[in-house]
Short mmCIF file of C-alpha atoms and ligand atoms in Angstrom, two decimals:
data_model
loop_
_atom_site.label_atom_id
_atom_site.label_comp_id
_atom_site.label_asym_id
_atom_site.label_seq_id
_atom_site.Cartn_x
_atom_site.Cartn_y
_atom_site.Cartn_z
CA UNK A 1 -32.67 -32.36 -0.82
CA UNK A 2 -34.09 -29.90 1.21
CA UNK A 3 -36.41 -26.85 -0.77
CA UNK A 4 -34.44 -23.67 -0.99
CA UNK A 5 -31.69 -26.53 -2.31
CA UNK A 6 -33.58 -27.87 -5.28
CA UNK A 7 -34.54 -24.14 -5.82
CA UNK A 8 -31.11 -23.22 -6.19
CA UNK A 9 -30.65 -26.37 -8.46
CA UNK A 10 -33.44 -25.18 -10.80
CA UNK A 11 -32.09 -21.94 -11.04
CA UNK A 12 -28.24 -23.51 -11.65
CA UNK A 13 -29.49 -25.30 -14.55
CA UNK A 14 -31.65 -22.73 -15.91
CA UNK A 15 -29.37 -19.82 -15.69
CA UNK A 16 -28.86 -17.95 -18.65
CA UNK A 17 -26.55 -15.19 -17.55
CA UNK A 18 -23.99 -17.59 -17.16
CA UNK A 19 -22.84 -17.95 -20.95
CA UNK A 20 -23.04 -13.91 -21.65
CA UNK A 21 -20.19 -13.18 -23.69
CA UNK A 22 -19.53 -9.70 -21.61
CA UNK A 23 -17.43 -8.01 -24.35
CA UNK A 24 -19.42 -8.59 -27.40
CA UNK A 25 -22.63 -8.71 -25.79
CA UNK A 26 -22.10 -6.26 -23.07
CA UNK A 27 -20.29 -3.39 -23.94
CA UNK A 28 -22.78 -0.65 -22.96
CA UNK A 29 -24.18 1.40 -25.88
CA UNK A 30 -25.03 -0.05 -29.50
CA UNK A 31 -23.60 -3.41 -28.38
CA UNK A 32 -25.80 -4.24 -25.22
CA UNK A 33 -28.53 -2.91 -27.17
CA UNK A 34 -28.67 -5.21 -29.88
CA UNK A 35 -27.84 -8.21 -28.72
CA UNK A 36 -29.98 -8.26 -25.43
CA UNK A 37 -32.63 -6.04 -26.03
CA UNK A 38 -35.83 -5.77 -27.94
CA UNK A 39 -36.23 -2.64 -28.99
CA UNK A 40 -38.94 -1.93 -31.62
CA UNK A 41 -37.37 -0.37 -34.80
CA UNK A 42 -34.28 1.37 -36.14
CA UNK A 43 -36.54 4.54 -36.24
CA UNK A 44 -36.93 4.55 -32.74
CA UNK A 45 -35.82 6.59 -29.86
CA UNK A 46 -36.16 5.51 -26.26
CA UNK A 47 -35.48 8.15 -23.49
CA UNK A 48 -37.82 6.68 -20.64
CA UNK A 49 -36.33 3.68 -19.12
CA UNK A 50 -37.50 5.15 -15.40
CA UNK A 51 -41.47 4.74 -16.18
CA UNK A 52 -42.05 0.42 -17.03
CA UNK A 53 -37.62 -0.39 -17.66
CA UNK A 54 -36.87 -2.50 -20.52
CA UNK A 55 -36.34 -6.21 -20.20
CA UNK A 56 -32.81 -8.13 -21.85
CA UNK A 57 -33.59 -11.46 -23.50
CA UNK A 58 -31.27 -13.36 -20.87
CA UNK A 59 -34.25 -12.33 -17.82
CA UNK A 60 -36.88 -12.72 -20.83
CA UNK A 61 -35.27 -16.13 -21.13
CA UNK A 62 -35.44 -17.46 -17.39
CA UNK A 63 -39.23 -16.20 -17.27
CA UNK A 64 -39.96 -17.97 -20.51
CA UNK A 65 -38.39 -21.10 -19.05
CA UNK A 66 -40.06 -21.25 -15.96
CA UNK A 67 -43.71 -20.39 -17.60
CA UNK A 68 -42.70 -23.64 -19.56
CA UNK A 69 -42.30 -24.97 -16.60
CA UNK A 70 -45.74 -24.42 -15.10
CA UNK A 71 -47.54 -25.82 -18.13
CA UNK A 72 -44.73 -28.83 -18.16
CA UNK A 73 -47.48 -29.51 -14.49
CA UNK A 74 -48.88 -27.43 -13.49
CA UNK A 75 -49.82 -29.15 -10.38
CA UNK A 76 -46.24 -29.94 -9.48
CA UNK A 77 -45.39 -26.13 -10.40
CA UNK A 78 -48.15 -24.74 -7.44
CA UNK A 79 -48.02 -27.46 -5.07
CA UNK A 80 -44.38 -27.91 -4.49
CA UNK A 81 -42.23 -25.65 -6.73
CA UNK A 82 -43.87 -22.37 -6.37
CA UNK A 83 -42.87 -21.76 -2.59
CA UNK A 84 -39.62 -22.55 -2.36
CA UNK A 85 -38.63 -20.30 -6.01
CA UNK A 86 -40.26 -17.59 -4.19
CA UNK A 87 -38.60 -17.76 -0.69
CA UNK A 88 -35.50 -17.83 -2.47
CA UNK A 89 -36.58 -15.12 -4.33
CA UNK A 90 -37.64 -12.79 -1.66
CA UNK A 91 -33.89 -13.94 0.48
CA UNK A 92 -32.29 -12.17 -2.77
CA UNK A 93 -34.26 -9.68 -2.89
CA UNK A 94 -33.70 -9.17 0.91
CA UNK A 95 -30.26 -9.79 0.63
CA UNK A 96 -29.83 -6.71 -2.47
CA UNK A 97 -31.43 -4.02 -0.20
CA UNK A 98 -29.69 -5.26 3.38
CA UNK A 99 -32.39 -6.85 5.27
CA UNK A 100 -33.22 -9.90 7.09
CA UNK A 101 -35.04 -12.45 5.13
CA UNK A 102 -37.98 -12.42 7.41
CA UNK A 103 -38.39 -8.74 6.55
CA UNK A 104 -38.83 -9.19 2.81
CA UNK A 105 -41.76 -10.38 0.63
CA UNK A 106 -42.03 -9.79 -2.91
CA UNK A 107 -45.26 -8.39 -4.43
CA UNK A 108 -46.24 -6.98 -7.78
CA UNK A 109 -45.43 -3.71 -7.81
CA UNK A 110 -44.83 -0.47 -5.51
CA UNK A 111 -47.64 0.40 -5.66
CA UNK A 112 -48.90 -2.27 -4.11
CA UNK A 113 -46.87 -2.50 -1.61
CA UNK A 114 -48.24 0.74 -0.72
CA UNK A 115 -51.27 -0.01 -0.58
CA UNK A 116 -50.87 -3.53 1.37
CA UNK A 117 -49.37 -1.34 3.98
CA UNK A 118 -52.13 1.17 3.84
CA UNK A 119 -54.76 -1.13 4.58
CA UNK A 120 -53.29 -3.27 6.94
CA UNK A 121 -52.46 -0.03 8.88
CA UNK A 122 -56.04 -0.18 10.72
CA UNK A 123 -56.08 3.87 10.43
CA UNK A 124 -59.11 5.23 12.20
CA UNK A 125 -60.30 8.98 12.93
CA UNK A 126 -57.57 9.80 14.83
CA UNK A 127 -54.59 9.41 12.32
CA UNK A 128 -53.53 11.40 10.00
CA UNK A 129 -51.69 10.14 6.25
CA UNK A 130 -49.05 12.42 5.08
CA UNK A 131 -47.80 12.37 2.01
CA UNK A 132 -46.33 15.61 -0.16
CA UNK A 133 -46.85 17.41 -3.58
CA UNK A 134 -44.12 15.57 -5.12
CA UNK A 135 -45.14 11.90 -4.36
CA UNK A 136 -46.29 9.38 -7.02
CA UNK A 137 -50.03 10.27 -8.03
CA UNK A 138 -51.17 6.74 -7.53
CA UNK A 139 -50.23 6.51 -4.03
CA UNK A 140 -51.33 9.59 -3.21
CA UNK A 141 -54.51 8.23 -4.67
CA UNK A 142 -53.74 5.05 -2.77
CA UNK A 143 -53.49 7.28 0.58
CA UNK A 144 -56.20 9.29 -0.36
CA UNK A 145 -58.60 6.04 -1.05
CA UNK A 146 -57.67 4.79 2.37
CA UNK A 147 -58.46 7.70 4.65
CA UNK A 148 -61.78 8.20 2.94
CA UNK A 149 -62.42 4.49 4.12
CA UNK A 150 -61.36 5.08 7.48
CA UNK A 151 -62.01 8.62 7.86
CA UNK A 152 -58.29 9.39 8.54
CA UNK A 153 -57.49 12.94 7.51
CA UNK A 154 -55.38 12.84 4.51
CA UNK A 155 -52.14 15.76 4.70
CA UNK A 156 -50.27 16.57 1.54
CA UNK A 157 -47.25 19.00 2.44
CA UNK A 158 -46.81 21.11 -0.29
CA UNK A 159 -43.55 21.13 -1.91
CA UNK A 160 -42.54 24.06 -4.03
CA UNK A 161 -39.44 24.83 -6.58
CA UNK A 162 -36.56 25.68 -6.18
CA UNK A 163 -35.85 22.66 -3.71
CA UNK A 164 -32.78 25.04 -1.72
CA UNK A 165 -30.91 21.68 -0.19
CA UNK A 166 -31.55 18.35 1.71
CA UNK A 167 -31.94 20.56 4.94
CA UNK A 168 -34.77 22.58 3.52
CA UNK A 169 -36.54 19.45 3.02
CA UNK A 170 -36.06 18.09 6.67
CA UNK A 171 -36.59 21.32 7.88
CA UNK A 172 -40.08 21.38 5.97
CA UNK A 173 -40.61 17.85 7.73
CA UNK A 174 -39.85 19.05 11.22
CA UNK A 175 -42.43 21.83 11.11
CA UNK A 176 -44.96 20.07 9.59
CA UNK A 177 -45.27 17.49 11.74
CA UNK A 178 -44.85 19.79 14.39
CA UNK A 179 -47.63 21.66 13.24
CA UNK A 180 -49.82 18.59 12.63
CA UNK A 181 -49.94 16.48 15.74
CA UNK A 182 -52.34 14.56 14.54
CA UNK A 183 -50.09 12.64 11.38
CA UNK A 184 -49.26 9.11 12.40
CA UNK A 185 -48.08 7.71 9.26
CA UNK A 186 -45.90 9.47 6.35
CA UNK A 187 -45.69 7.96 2.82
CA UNK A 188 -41.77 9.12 1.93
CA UNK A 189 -40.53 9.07 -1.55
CA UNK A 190 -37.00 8.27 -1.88
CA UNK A 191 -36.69 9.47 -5.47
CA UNK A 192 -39.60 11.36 -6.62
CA UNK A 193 -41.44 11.20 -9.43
CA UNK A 194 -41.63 12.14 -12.49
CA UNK A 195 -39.73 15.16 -10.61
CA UNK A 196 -36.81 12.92 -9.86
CA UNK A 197 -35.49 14.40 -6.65
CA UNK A 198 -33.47 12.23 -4.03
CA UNK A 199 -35.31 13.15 -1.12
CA UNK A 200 -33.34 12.55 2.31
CA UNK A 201 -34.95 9.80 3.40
CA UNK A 202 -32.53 8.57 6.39
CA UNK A 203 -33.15 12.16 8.01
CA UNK A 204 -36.90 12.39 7.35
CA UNK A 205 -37.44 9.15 8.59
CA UNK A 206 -35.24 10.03 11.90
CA UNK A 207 -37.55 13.56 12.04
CA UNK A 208 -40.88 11.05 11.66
CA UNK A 209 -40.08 8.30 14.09
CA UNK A 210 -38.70 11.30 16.78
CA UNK A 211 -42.64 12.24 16.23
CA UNK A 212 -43.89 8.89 16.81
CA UNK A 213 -45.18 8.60 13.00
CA UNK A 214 -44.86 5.43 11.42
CA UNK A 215 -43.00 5.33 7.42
CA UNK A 216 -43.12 3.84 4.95
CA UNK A 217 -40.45 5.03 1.96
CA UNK A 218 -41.71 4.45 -1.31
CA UNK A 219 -38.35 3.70 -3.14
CA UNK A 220 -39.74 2.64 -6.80
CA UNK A 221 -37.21 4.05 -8.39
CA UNK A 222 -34.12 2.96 -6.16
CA UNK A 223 -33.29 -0.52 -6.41
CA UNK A 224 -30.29 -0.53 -9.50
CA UNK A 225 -29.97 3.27 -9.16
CA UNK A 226 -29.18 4.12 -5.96
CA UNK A 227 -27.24 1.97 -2.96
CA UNK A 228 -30.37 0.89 -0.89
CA UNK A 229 -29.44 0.27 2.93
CA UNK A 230 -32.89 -0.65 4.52
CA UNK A 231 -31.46 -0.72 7.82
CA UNK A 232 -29.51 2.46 7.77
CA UNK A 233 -32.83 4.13 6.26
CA UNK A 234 -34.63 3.54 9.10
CA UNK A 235 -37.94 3.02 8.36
CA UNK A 236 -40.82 0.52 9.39
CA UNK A 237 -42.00 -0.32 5.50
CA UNK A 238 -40.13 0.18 2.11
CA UNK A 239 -40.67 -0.93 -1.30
CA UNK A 240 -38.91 -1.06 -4.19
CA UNK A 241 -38.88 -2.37 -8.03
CA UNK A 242 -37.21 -4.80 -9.19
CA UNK A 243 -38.90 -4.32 -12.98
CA UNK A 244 -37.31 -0.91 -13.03
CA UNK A 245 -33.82 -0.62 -12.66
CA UNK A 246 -32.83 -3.93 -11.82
CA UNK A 247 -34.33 -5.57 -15.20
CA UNK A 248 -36.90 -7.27 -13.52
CA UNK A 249 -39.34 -8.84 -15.71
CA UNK A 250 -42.46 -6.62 -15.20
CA UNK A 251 -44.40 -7.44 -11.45
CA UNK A 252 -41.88 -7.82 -9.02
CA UNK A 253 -41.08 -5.47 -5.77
CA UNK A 254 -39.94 -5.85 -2.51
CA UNK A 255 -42.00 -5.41 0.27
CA UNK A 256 -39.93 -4.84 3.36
CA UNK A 257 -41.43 -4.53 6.93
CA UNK A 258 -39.25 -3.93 9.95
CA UNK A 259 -38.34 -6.55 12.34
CA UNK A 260 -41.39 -7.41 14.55
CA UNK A 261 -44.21 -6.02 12.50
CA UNK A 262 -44.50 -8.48 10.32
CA UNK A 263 -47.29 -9.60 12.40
CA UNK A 264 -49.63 -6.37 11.42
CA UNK A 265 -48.96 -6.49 7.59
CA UNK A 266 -51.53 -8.85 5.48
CA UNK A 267 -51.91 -9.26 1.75
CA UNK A 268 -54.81 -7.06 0.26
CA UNK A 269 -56.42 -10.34 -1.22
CA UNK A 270 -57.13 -13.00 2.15
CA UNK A 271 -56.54 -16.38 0.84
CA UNK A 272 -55.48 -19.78 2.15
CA UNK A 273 -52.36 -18.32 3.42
CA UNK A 274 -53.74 -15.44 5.09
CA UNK A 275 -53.43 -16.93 8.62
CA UNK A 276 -50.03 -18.37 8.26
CA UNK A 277 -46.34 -16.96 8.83
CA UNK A 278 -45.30 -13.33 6.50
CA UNK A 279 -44.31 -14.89 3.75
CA UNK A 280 -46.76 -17.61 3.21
CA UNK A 281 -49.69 -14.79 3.90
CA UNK A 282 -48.16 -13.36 0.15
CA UNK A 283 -47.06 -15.94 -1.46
CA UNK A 284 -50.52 -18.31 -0.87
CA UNK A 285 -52.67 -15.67 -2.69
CA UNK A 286 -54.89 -18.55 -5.06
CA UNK A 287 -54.55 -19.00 -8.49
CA UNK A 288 -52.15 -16.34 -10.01
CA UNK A 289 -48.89 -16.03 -11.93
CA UNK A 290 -45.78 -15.55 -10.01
CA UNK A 291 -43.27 -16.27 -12.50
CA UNK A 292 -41.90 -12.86 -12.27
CA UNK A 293 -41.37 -12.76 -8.65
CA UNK A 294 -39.17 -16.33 -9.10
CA UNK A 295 -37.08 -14.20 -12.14
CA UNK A 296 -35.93 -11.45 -9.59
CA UNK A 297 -32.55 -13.56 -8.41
CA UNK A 298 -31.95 -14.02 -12.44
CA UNK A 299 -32.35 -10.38 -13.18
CA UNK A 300 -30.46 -9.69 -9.77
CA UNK A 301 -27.61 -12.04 -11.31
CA UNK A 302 -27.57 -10.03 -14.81
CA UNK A 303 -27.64 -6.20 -13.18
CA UNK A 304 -24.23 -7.98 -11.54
CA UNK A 305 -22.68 -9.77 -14.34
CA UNK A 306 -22.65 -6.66 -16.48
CA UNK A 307 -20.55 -4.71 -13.77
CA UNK A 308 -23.64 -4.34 -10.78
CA UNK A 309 -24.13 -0.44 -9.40
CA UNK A 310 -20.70 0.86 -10.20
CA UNK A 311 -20.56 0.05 -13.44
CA UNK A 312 -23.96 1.47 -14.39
CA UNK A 313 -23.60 4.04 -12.36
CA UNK A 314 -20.88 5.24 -14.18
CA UNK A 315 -21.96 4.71 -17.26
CA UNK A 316 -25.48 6.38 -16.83
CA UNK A 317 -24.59 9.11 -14.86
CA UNK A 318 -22.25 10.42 -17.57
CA UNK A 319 -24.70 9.83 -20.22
CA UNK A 320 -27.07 11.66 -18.19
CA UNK A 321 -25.28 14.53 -17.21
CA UNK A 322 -23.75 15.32 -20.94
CA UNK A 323 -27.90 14.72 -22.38
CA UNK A 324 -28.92 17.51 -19.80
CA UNK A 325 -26.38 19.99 -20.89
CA UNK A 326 -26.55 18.85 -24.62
CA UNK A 327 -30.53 19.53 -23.95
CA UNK A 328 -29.72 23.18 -22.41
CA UNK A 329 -27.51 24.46 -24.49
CA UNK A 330 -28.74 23.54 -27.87
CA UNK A 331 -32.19 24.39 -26.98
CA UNK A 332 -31.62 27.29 -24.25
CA UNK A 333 -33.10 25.41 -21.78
CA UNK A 334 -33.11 25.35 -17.99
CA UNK A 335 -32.87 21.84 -15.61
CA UNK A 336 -35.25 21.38 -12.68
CA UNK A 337 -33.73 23.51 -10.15
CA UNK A 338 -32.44 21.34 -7.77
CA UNK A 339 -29.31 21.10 -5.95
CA UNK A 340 -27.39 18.65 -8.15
CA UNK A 341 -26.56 16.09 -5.13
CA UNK A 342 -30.57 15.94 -4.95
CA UNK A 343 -30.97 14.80 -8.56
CA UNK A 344 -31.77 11.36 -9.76
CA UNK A 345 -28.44 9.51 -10.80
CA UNK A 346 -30.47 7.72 -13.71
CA UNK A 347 -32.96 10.97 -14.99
CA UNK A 348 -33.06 14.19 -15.13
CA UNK A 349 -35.66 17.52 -15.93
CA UNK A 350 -35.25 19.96 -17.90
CA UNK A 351 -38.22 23.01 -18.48
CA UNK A 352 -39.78 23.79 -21.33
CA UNK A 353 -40.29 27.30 -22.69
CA UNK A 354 -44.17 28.56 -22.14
CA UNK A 355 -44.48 28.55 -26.24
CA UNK A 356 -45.07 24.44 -25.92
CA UNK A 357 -48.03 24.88 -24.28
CA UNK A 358 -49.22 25.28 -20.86
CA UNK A 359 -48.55 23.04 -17.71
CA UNK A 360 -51.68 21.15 -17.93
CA UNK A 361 -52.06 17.11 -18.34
CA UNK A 362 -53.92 17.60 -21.72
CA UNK A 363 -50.46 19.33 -22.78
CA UNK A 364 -48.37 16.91 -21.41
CA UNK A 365 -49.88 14.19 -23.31
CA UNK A 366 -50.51 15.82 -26.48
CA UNK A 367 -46.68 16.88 -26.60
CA UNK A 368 -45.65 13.29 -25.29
CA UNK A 369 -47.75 10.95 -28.26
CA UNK A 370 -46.84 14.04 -30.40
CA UNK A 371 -43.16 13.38 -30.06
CA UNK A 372 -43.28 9.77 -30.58
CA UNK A 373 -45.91 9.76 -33.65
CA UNK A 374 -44.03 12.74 -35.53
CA UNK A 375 -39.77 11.86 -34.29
CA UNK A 376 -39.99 8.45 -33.15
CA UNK A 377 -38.67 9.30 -29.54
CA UNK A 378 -39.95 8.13 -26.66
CA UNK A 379 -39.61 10.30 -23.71
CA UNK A 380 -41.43 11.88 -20.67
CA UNK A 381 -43.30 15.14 -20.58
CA UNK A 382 -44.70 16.20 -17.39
CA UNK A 383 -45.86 18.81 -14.93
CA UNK A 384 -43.86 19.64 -11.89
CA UNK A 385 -44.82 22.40 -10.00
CA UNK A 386 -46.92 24.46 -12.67
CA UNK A 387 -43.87 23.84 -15.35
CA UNK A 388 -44.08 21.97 -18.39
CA UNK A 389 -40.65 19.63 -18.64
CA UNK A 390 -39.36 16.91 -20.46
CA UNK A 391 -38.07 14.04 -18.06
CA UNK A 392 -35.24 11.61 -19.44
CA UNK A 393 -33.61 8.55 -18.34
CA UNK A 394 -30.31 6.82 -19.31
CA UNK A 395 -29.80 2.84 -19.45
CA UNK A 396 -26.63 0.85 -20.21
CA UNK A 397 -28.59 0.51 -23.64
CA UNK A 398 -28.72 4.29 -24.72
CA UNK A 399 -26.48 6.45 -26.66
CA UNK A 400 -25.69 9.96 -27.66
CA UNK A 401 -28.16 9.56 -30.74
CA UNK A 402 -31.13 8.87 -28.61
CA UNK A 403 -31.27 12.63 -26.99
CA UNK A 404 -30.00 14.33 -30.20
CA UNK A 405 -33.32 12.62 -31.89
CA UNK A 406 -35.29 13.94 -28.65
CA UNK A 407 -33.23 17.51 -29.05
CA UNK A 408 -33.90 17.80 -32.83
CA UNK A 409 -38.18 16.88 -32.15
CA UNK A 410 -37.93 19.59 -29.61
CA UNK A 411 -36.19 22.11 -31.67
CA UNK A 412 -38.78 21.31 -34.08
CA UNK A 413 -41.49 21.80 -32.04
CA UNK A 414 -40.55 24.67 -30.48
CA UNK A 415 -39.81 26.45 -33.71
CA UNK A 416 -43.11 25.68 -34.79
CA UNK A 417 -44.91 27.05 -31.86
CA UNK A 418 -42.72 30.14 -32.36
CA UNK A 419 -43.90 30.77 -35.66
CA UNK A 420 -47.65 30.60 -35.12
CA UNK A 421 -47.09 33.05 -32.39
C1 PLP B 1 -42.12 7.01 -6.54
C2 PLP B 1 -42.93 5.96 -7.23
N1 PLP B 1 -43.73 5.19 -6.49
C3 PLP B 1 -44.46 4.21 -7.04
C4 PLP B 1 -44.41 3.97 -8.38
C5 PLP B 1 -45.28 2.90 -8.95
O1 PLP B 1 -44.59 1.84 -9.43
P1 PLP B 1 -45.44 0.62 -9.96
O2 PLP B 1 -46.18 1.11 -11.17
O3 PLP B 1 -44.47 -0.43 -10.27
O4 PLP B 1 -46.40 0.27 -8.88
C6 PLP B 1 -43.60 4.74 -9.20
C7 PLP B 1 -43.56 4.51 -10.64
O5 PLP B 1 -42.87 5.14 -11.39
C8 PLP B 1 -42.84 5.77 -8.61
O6 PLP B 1 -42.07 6.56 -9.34
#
């Protein structure tokens, strides 16, 4: 039996998803919940699926399984099982976003990724790094951190509020670039965050590569929220979580790198495989758990058998747009303004009134551990562009009751603040 053969064997046998009972352990809402989920306590409120996702027992189960199966030998489990579990894994993962499985290699996170790219990049004097006010602080740091190695000149385009349309965004592209000869490489969000804006990536990319700078889309949030087309996107490098919306136990995102580059893009830690083909560069990295990278086809397999994109599309998207407007109306509240076909599917903003506090990350936190010690609800409070707002997500697991907890704690608060004023 050839490798990616018994792989698929191993996963046959082990596959949990198969026996789901899809009505009574599916249904979306209390149902999917409580029987696959592991949330804390009845007294508890969870509104932030978007910043670490939530992990059902079936994907919980095929990790569990296969860290059994490491200890069962260990020796057989790195010398012979490891690398074929993880090409397969990496072919599924290349085969959920539309690329060629030489293109894909899984790696721990995003932000990773971003960084592997960074530093494998060779940047010098002469490039420049772009990346904008609304991309993810830690690879902005991640950019940041690499020019002052290399003494690239780090750009950050600021992006201001109201975002007008997807045009004003590619227009803000165009003329930046145009402005800035010297960029050679743009870091592109594809949903921001926490501001949750679908950016147009398949047009800034096309503005970029018309410049001659290299991307790479950061697409964290995309995989299980959005339909993810590598191809049509355009780009040299994405990445993409699988521990966020797909259900991914926690460390595992795709690392794809155009057709041809491959050659350019090496691990950030050199180990035996470091001289060998792309894949066996990331997966040869010593002595480290991979367990989660071999779960991705299982979790892949779940976000399917409980209805895939459409299904929790619909499902989410209607719990998130009634949540937003419960959230406005009952507390006189405003959402981000963004043009609605440039808002997450899966979260949305809305801003807080100046009485909570000011737009500062001391606030943010205080309100955030505030609203979880005092209510019991979990949610997001952050800064985006000087205002204070409260970020929520929707998962097949939430219902009504969860935002109504995080609408009473803000009512709460907010009438307190009012009175000491
Ligand atoms: C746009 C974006 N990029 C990168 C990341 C980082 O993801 P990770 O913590 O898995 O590296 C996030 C996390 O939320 C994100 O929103």
């Amino acid at each position: 039996m050839d490798l990616v053969a018994r792989a698929k064997r191993f996963r046959e046998i082990q596959d949990p998803i198969e026996n789901l009972d899809m009505k009574e352990q599916c249904s979306f809402g209390e149902r999917i919940r409580n029987y696959l989920f592991s949330f804390a306590t009845e007294a508890s409120w969870f509104t932030n699926h978007g910043s670490f996702g939530a992990v059902p027992w079936p994907v919980w189960d095929a990790h569990s399984h296969l860290l059994n199966r490491v200890d069962e030998h260990p020796d057989t489990w790195f010398r012979r099982d490891l690398n074929p579990l993880y090409f397969a894994a990496c072919d599924a993962a290349a085969k959920f976003v539309g690329a060629s499985n030489e293109e894909v290699v899984l790696v721990d996170n995003a932000t990773t990724a971003v960084n592997t790219v960074l530093r494998s990049l060779r940047l010098g004097e002469k490039d420049g790094v772009m990346v904008t006010s609304f991309s993810y602080a830690a690879c902005s740091i991640a950019a940041r951190a690499v020019c002052e190695s290399t003494g690239a000149k780090l750009h950050v385009m600021e992006i201001n509020l109201p975002i007008i349309s997807r045009e004003s965004i590619v227009q803000m592209y165009r003329e930046y670039l145009d402005e800035n000869r010297d960029v050679t490489f743009a870091l592109v969000d594809h949903i921001t965050s926490p501001s949750a804006v679908v950016m147009p990536v398949k047009e800034i990319v096309r503005v970029c590569r018309e410049r001659g700078v290299k991307v790479m889309v950061d697409a964290a949030h995309s995989p299980g929220q959005l339909p993810l087309d590598v191809k049509d996107i355009g780009a040299q490098f994405l990445t993409g979580n699988f521990h966020k919306w797909v259900f991914c136990t926690r460390g595992s995102a795709l690392l794809y790198v155009q057709d041809g580059l491959q050659s350019s893009i090496y691990p950030l830690v050199a180990s035996h495989g470091y001289y060998d083909s792309f894949r066996e560069r990331f997966v040869s990295q010593a002595t480290r758990d991979m367990v989660s990278f071999c779960v991705t086809p299982t979790a892949i397999s779940f976000f399917d058998k409980i209805g895939g994109l459409v299904a929790v599309t619909e499902y989410n998207t209607s719990l998130i747009s009634w949540a937003t407007d419960m959230l406005c109306e009952h507390l006189s509240l405003s959402p981000l303004p963004v043009p609605p076909e440039m808002k997450a599917p899966f979260m949305s903003l809305v801003v807080l009134p100046p009485s909570l506090g000011p737009p500062t990350p001391e606030n943010e936190k205080r309100l955030m551990d505030k609203i979880f010690s005092d209510y019991g609800v979990q949610t997001v409070i952050c800064v985006v562009d000087r205002r204070l707002c409260c970020r929520i997500s929707t998962q097949v697991y939430n219902i009504r009751q969860d935002y109504e907890k995080l609408a009473e704690a803000l009512e709460n608060e907010i009438k307190q603040t009012n009175n000491c004023v």
